[in-house]
mmCIF file of C-alpha atoms in Angstrom:
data_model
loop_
_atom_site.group_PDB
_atom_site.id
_atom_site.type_symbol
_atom_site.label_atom_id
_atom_site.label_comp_id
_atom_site.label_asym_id
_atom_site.label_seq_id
_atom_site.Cartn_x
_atom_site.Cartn_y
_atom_site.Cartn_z
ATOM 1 C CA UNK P 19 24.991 68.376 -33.056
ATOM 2 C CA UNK P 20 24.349 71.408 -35.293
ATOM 3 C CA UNK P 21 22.518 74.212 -33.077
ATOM 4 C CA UNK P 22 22.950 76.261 -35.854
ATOM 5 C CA UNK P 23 20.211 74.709 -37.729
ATOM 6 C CA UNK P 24 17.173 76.350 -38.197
ATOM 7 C CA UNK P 25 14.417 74.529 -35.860
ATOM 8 C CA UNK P 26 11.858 74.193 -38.887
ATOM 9 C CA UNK P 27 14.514 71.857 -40.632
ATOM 10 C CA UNK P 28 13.614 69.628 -37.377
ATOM 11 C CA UNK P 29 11.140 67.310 -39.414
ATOM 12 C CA UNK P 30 9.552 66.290 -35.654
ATOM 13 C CA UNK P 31 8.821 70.417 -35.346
ATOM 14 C CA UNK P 32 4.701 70.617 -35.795
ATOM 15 C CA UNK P 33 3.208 73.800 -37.360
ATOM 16 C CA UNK P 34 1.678 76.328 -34.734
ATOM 17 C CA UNK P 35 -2.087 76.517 -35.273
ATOM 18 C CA UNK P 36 -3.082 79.934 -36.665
ATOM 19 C CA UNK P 37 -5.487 80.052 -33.549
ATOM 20 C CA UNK P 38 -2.576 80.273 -31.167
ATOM 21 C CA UNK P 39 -0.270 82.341 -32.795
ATOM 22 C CA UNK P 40 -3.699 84.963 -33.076
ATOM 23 C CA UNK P 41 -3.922 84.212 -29.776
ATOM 24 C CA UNK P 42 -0.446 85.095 -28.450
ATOM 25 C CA UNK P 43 -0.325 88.290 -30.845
ATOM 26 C CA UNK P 44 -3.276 89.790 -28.869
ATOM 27 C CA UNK P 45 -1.999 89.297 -25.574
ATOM 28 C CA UNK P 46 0.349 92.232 -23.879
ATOM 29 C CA UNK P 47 4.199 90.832 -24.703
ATOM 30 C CA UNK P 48 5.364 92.894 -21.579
ATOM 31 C CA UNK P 49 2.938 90.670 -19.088
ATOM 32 C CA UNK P 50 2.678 86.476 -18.663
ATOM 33 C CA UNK P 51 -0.738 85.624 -19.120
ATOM 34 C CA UNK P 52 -2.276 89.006 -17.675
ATOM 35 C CA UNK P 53 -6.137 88.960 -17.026
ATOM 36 C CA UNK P 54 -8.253 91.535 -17.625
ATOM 37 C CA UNK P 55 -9.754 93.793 -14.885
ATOM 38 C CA UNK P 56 -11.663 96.951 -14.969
ATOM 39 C CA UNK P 57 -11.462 99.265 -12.265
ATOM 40 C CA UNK P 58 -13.857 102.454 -11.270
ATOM 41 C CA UNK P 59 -12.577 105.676 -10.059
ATOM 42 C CA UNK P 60 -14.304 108.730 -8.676
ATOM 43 C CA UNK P 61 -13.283 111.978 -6.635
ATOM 44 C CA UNK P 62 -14.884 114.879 -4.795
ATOM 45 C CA UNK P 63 -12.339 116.629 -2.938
ATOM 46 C CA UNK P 64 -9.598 118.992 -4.526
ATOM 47 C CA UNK P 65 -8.702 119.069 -8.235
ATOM 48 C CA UNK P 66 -10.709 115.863 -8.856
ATOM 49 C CA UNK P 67 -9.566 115.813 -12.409
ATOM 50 C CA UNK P 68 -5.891 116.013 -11.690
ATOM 51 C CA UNK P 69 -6.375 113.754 -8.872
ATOM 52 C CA UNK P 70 -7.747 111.132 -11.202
ATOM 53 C CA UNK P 71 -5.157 111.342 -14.130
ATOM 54 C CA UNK P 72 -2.873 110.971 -10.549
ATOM 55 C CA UNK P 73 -4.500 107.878 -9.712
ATOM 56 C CA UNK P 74 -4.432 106.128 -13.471
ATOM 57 C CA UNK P 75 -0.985 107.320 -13.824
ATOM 58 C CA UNK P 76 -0.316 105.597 -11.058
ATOM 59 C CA UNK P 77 -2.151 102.211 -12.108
ATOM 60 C CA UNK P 78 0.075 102.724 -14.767
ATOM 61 C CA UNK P 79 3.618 102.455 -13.052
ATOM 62 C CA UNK P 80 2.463 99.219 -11.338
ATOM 63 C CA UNK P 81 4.730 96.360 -12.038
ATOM 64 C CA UNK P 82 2.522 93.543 -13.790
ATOM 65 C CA UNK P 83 -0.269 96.191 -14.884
ATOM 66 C CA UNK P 84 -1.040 97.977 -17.546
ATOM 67 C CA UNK P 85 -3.788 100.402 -18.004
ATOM 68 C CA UNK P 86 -4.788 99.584 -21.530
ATOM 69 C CA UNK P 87 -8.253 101.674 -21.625
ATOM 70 C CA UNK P 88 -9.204 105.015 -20.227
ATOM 71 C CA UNK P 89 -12.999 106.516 -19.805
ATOM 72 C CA UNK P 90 -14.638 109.545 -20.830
ATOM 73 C CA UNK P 91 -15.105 111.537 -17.424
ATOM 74 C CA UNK P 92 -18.650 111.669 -16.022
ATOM 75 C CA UNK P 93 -19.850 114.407 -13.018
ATOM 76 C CA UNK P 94 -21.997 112.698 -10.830
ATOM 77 C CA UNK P 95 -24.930 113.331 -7.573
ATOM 78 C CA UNK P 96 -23.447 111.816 -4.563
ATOM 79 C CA UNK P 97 -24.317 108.219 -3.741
ATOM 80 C CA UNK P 98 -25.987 107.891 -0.614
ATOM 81 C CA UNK P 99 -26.435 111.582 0.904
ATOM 82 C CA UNK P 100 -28.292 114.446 1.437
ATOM 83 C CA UNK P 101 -28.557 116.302 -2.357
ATOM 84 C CA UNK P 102 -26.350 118.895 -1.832
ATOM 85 C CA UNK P 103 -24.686 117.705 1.150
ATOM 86 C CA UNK P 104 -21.427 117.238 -1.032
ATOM 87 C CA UNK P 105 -19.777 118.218 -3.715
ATOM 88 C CA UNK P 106 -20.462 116.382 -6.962
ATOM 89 C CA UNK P 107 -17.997 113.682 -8.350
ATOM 90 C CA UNK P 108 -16.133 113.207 -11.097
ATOM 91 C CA UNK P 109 -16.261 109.455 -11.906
ATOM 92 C CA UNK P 110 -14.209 107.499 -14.873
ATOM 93 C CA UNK P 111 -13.447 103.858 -15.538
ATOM 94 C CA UNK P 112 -10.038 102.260 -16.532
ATOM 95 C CA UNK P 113 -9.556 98.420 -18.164
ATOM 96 C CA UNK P 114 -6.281 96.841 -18.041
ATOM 97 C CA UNK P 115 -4.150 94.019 -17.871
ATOM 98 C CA UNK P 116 -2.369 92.799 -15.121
ATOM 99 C CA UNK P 117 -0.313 89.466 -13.211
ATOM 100 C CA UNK P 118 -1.311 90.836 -10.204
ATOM 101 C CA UNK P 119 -3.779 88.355 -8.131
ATOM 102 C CA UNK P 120 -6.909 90.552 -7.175
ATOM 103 C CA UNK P 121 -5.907 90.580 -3.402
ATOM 104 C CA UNK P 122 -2.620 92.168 -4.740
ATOM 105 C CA UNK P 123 -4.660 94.321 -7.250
ATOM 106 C CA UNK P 124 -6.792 95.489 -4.067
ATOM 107 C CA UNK P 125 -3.651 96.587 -2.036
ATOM 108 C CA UNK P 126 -2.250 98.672 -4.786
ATOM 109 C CA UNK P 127 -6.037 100.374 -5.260
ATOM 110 C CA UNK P 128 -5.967 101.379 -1.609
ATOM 111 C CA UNK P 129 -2.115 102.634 -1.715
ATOM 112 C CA UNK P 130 -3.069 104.711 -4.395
ATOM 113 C CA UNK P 131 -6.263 105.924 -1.921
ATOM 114 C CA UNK P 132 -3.824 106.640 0.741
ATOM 115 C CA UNK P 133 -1.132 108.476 -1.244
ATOM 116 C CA UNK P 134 -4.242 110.854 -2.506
ATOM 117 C CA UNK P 135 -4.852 111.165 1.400
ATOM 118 C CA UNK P 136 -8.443 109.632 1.241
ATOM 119 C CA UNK P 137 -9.638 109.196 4.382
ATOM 120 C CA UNK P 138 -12.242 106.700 5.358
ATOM 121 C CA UNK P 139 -14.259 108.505 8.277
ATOM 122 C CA UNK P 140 -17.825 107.525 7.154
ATOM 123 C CA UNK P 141 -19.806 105.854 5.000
ATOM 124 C CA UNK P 142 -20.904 107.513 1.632
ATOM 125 C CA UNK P 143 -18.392 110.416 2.862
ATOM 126 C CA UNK P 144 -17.048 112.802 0.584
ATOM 127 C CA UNK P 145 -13.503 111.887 -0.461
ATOM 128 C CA UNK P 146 -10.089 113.012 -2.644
ATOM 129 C CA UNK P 147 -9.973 109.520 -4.619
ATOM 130 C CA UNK P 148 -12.146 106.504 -4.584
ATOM 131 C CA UNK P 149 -10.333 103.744 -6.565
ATOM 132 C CA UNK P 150 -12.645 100.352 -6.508
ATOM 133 C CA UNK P 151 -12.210 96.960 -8.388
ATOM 134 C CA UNK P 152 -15.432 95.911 -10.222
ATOM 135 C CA UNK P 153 -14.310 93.288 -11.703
ATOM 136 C CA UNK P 154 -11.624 91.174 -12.447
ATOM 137 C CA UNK P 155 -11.603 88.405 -15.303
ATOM 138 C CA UNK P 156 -14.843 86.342 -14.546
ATOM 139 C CA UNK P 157 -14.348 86.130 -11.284
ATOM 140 C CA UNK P 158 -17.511 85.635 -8.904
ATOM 141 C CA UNK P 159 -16.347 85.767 -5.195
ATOM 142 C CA UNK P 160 -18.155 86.555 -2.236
ATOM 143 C CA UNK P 161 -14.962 87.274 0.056
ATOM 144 C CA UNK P 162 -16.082 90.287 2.095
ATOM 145 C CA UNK P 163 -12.397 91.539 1.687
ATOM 146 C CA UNK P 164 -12.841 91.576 -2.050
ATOM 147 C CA UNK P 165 -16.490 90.516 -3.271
ATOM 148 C CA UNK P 166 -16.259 90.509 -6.943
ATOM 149 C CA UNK P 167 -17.659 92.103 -9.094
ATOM 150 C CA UNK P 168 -18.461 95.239 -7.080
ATOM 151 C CA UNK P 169 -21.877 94.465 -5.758
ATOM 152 C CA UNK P 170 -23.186 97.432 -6.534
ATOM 153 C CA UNK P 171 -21.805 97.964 -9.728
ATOM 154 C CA UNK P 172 -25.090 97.117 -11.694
ATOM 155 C CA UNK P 173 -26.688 99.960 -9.482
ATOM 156 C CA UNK P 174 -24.296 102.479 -10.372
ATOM 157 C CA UNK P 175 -24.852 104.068 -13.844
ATOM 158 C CA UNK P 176 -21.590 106.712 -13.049
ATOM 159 C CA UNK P 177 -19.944 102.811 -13.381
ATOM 160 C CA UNK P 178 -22.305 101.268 -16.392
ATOM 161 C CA UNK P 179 -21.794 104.076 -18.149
ATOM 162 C CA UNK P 180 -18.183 104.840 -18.591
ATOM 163 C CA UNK P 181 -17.708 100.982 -18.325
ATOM 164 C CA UNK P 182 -19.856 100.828 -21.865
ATOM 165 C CA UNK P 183 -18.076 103.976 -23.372
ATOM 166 C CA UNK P 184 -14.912 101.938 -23.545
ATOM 167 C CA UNK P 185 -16.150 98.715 -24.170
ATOM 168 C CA UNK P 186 -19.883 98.123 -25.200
ATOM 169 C CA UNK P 187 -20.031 94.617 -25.344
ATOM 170 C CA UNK P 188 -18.957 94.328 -22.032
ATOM 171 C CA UNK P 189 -20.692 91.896 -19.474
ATOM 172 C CA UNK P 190 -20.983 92.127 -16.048
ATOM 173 C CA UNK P 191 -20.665 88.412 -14.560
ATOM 174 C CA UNK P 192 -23.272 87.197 -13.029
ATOM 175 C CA UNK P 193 -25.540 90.341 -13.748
ATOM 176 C CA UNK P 194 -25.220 90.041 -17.590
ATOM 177 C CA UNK P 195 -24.834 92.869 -20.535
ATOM 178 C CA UNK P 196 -23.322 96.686 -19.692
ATOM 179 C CA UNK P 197 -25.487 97.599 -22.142
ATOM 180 C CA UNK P 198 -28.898 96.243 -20.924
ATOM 181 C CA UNK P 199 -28.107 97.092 -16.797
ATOM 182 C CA UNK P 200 -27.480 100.800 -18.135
ATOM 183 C CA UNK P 201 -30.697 101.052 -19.763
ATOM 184 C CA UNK P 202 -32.423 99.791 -16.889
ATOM 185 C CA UNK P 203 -31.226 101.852 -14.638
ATOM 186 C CA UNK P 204 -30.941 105.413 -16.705
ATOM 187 C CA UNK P 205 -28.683 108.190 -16.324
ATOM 188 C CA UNK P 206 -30.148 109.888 -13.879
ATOM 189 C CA UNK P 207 -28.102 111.893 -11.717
ATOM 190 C CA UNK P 208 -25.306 111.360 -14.045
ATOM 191 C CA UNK P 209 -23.732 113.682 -16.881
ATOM 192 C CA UNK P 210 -21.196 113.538 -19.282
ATOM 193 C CA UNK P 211 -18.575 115.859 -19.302
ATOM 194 C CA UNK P 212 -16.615 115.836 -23.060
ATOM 195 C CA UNK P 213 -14.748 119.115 -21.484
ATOM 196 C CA UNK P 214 -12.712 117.260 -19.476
ATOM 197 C CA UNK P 215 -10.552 114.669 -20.600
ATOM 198 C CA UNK P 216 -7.944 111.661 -18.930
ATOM 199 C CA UNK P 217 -5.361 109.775 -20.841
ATOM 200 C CA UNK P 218 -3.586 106.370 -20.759
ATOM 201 C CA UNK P 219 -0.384 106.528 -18.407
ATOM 202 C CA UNK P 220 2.478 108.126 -20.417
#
């Protein structure tokens, strides 16, 4: 046998459909089959802006992720409290592309959360990094580990909002169109800050 012969001399070698080849073009060569997965972030404690460029740079030096869309930032009431009570966030969202399984995918968000010293004292309490999956591919789970998407993601505009920044056809499953939960729910509470600025992992 001849393995020097070029494979499209093999007359039993079928063409690959244009749709495939489109197909495997768009998908991230560096992962296998990577779903996609969009993840919310928000601090209130410390240098909140360098704490969040921490956390996405982070994201980014997971094996089997890669962060693959970045937010504007947003400043943002506290959820939950007393006006006033706390400081005020800064919230952005992050797509990307990852292997990971979204029990895996959890366990790196909270490693991150620990390594920014977050501390989980109370409910709705103030904190140096919140890093929460809202959803990942069209998954629909209610796993009270993991209940995906983030069930209170179509409540939270400082989500909806960055969320449709990046991608504006975006859907929520189960709940339907970014676009049309964000004008439901206004902006409120909620304002955009073009002064500050994040990037994609270097």
């Amino acid at each position: 046998m001849n393995n020097g012969l070029n494979a499209q001399s093999d007359p039993t070698v079928q063409p690959v459909p244009a749709s495939v080849v489109e197909a495997v073009d768009a998908a991230d060569v560096t992962l296998s089959n990577p779903k996609w997965a969009v993840i919310a972030l928000g601090a209130n404690l410390g240098n909140r802006l360098d704490t969040l460029q921490g956390a996405i740079d982070a994201l980014g030096d997971t094996p089997g992720l890669r962060v693959k869309a970045v937010s504007p930032v947003y400043e943002t009431e506290p959820w939950g409290v007393e006006p006033g009570s706390q400081p005020s966030y800064l919230n952005a969202v992050v797509a990307l592309k990852t292997t990971l399984p979204p029990s895996s995918l959890l366990e790196r968000a909270h490693a991150i959360e620990e390594a920014f010293d977050r501390v989980r004292e109370e409910r709705w309490g103030p904190r140096t990094i919140d890093v929460d999956i809202v959803t990942y591919a069209d998954v629909v789970s209610d796993d009270p580990v993991l209940t995906l998407p983030h069930p209170r993601a179509h409540l939270r505009s400082f989500v909806l909002a960055p969320w449709h920044d990046i991608d504006p056809d975006a859907q929520l499953p189960g709940r339907g169109p970014v676009s049309e939960l964000l004008a439901a729910i206004g902006l409120t509470g909620v304002t955009a800050r073009p002064d500050l600025e994040l990037h994609l992992p270097e």
